[in-house]
CSV table of C-alpha atoms in Angstrom, one decimal:
chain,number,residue,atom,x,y,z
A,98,UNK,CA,0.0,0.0,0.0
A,99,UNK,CA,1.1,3.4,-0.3
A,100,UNK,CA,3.0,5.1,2.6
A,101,UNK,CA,3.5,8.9,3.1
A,102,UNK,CA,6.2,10.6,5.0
A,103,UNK,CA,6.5,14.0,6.2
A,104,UNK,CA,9.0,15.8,7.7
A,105,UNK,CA,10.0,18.0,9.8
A,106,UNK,CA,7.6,16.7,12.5
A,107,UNK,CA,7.4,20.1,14.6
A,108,UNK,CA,9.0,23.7,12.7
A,109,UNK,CA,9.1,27.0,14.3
A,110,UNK,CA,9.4,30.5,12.1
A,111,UNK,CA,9.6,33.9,12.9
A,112,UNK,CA,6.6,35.7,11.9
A,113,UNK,CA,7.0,37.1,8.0
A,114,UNK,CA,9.2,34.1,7.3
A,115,UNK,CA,8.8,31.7,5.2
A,116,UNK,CA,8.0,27.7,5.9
A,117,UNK,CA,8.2,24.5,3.7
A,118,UNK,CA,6.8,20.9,4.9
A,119,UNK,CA,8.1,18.2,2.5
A,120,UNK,CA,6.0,14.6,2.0
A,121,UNK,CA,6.8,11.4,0.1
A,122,UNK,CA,5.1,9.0,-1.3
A,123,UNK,CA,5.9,5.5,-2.1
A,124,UNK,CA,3.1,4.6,-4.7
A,125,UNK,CA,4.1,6.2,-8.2
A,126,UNK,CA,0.2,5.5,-9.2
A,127,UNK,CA,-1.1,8.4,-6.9
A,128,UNK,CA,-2.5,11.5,-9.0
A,129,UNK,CA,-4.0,13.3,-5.6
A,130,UNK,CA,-2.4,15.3,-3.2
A,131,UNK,CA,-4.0,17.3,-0.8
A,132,UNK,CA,-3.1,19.5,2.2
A,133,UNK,CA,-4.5,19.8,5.4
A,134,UNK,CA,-4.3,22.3,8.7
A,135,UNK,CA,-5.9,21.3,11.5
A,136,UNK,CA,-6.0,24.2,14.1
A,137,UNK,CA,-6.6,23.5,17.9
A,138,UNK,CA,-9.7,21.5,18.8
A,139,UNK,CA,-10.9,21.5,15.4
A,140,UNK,CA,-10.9,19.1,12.6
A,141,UNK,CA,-8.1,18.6,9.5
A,142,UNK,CA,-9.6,21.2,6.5
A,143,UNK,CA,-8.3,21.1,2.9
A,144,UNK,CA,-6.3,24.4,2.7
A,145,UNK,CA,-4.6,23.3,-1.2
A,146,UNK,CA,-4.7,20.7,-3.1
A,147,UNK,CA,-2.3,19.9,-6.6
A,148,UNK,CA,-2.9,16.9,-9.5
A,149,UNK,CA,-0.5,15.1,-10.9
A,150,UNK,CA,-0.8,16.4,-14.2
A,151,UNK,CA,0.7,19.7,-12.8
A,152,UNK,CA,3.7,20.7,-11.4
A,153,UNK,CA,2.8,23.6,-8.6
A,154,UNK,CA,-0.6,25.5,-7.5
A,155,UNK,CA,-0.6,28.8,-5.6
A,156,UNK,CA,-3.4,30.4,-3.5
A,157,UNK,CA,-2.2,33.9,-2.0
A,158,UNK,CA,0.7,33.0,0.7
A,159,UNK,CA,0.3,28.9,0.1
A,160,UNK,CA,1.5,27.0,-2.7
A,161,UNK,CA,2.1,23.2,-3.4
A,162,UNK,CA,4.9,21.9,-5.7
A,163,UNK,CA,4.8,18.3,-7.0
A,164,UNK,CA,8.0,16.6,-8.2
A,165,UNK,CA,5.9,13.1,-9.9
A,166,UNK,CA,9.8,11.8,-10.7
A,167,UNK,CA,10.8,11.9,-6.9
A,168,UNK,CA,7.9,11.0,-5.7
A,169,UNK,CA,8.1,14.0,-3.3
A,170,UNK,CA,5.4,16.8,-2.9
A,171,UNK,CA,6.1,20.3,-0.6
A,172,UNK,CA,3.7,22.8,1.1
A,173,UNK,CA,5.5,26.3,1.0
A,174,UNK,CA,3.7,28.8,3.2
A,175,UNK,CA,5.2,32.9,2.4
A,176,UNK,CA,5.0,36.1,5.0
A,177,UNK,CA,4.1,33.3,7.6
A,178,UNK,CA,1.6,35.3,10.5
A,179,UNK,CA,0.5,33.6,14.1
A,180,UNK,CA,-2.5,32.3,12.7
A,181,UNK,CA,-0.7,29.6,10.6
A,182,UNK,CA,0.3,28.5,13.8
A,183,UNK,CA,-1.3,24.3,13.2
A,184,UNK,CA,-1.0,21.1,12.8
A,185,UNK,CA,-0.3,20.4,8.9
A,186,UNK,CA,-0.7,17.3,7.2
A,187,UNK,CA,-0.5,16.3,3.7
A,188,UNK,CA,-1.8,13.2,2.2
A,189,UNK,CA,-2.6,10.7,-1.3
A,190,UNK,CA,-4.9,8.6,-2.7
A,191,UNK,CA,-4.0,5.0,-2.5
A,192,UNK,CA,-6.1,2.4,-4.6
A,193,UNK,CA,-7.2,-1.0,-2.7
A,194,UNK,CA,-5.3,-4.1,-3.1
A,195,UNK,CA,-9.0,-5.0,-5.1
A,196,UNK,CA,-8.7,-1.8,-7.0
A,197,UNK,CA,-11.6,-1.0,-6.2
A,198,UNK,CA,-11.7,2.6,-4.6
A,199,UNK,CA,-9.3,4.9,-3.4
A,200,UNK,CA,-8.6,6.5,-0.1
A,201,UNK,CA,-6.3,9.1,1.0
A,202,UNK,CA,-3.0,7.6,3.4
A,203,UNK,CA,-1.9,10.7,5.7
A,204,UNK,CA,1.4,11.7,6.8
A,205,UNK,CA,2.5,12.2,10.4
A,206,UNK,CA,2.1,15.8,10.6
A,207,UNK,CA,3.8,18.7,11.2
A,208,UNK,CA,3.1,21.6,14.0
A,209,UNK,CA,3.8,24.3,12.6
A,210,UNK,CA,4.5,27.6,15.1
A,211,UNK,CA,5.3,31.1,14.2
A,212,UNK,CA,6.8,32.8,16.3
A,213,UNK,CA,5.5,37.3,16.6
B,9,UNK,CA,-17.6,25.1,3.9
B,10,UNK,CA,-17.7,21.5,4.5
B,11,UNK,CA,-21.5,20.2,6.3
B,12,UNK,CA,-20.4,17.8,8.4
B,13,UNK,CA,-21.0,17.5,12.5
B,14,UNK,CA,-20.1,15.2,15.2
B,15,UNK,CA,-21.7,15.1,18.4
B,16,UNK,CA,-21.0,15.0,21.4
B,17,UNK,CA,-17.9,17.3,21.2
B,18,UNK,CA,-15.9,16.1,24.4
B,19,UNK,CA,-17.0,13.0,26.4
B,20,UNK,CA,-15.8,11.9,29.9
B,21,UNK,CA,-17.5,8.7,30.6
B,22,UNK,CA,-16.4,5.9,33.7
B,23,UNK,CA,-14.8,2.3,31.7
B,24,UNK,CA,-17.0,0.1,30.8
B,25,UNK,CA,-19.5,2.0,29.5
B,26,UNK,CA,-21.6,1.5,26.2
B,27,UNK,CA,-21.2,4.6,24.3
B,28,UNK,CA,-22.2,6.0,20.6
B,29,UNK,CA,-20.2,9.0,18.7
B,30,UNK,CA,-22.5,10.4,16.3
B,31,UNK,CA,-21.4,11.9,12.9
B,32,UNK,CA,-23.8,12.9,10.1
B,33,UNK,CA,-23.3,14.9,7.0
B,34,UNK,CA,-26.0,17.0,5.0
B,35,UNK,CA,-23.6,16.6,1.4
B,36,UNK,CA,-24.9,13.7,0.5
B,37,UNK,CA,-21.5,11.8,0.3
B,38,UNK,CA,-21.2,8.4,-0.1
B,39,UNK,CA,-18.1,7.7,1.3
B,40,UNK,CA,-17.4,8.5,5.2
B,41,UNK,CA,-14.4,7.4,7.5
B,42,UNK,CA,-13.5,7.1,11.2
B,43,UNK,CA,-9.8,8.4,12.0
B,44,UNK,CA,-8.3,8.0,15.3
B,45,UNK,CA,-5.9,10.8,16.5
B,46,UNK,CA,-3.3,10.2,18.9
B,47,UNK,CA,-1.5,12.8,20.7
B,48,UNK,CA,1.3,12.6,18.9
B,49,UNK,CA,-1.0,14.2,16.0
B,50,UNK,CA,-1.1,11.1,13.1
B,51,UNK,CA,-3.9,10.6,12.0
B,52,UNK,CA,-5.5,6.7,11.9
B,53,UNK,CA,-7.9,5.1,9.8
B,54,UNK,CA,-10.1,2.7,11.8
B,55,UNK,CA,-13.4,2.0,9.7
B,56,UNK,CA,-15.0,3.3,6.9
B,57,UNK,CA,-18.0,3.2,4.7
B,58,UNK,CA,-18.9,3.4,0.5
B,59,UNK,CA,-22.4,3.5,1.1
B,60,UNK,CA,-25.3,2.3,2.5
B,61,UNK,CA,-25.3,-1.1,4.4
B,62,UNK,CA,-21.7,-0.9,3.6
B,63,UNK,CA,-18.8,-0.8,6.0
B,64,UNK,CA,-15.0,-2.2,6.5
B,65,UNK,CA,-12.2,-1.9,9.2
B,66,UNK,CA,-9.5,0.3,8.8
B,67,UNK,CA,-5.7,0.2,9.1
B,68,UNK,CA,-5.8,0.5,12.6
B,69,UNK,CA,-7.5,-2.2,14.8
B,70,UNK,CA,-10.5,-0.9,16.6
B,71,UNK,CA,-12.4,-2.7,19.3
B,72,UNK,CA,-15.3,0.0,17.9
B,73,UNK,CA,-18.2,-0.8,15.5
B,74,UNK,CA,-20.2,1.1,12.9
B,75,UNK,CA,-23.0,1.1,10.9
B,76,UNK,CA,-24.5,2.8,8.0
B,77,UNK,CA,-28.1,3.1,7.8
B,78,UNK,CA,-28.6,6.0,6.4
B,79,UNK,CA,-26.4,8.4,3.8
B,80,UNK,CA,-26.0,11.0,6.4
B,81,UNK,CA,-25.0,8.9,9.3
B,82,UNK,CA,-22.1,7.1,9.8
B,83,UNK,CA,-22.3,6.0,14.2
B,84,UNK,CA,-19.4,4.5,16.1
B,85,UNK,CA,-20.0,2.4,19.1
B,86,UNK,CA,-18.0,1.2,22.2
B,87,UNK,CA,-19.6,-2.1,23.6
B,88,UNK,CA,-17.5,-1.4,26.7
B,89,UNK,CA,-15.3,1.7,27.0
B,90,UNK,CA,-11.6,1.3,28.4
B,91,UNK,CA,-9.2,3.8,29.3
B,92,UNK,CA,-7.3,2.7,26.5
B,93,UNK,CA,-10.1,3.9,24.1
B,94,UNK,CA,-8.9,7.5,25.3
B,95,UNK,CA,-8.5,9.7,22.4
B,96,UNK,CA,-10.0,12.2,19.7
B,97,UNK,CA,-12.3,10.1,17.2
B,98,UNK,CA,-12.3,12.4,13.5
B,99,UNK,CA,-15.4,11.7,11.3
B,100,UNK,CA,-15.0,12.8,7.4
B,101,UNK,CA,-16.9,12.3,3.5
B,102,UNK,CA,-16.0,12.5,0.9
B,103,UNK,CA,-18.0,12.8,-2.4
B,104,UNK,CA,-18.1,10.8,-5.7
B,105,UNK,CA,-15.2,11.0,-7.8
B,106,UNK,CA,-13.2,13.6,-5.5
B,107,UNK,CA,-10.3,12.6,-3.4
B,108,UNK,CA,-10.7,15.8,-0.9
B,109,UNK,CA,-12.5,13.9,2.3
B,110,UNK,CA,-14.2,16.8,4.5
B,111,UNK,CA,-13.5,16.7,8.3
B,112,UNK,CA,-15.7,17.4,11.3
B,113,UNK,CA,-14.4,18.9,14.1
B,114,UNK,CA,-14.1,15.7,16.4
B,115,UNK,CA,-15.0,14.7,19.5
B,116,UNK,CA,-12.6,14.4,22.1
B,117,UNK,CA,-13.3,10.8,24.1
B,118,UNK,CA,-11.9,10.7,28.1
B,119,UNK,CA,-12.1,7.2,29.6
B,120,UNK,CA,-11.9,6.8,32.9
């Protein structure tokens, strides 16, 4: 099955820096890879999310890149402020040994704290 | 914005009790999930659903239950609650065709 791993596993910025989260992923047949932040005491929400058949997304501050060859996708977060302060994950699809249906295999996570 | 709830939000509850975590959604997904959170923040699959009258175990082995009766609800059960079961239980859909799933905000489960 597919297996994603994230890294760094806690990262602390000053505020108006910048801050990159790095995932792999072991199955070359996933095309979907989004990004969560979960913020304290609530639930993971999609923040960005990139295809395979691209190569990098941007919305405002956040932006993905996807390098399909290295199997390796980034989150890259610009003029960071305190209320990125989260939990981060990023995650992609997987198919079912039946190959039936997909579901999405997380990374680990990454708390992400900016410092003011 | 995502339509999906959990209830309750936070649970404190004496071992051994029977208890049910309710999650329902309004987007008429047919695909929902169970993820248990540990404090070390990863996030683990424990059951999930496709559709109606349709539900497997996860990656992570649960001594929990579900059903799926209905579109919109997806329940978890505890026959017997243990300290061990301690933890934050995540519901999430996700729609046909789409890989985004759609989280609710949790409910936080204290054992004691």
């Amino acid at each position: 099955g597919e297996n994603v791993e994230q890294h760094p596993s806690t990262l602390s910025v000053q505020e108006g820096d910048s801050a990159v989260i790095k995932c792999t992923y072991s199955d070359s047949a996933s095309n979907y890879f989004p990004w969560y932040k979960q913020e304290l005491g609530k639930g993971p929400q999609l923040i960005i999310d990139i295809r395979s058949n691209v190569g990098e997304k941007k919305d405002q501050r956040i932006a993905v890149t996807l390098n399909k060859t290295a199997k390796h996708f980034s989150l890259h977060i610009t003029e960071t402020q305190p209320e990125d302060s989260a939990v981060y994950f990023c995650a992609a699809t997987v198919t079912f040994s039946s190959g039936s249906a997909r579901q999405l295999t997380f990374g680990s996570g990454t708390q992400l704290t900016v410092l003011p | 914005e995502a339509d999906i709830y959990q209830t309750p939000r936070y649970l404190v509850i004496g071992t051994g009790k029977k208890i049910t975590l309710e999650c329902s959604q309004t987007m008429g997904h047919d695909k929902m999930y169970w993820y248990q959170q540990d404090p070390g923040m990863e996030l683990h699959l424990i059951h999930y659903s496709y559709g109606v009258n349709s539900t497997e175990k996860g990656d992570l082995s649960s001594e929990s239950t579900v059903s799926r009766i209905r579109t919109e609800h997806f329940p978890l059960t505890l026959e017997s609650a243990r300290p061990s079961h301690t933890s934050q239980y995540l519901c999430a859909s996700r729609g046909q065709g789409v890989g985004t799933q759609y989280f609710g905000p949790g409910t936080r489960l204290l054992v004691l």
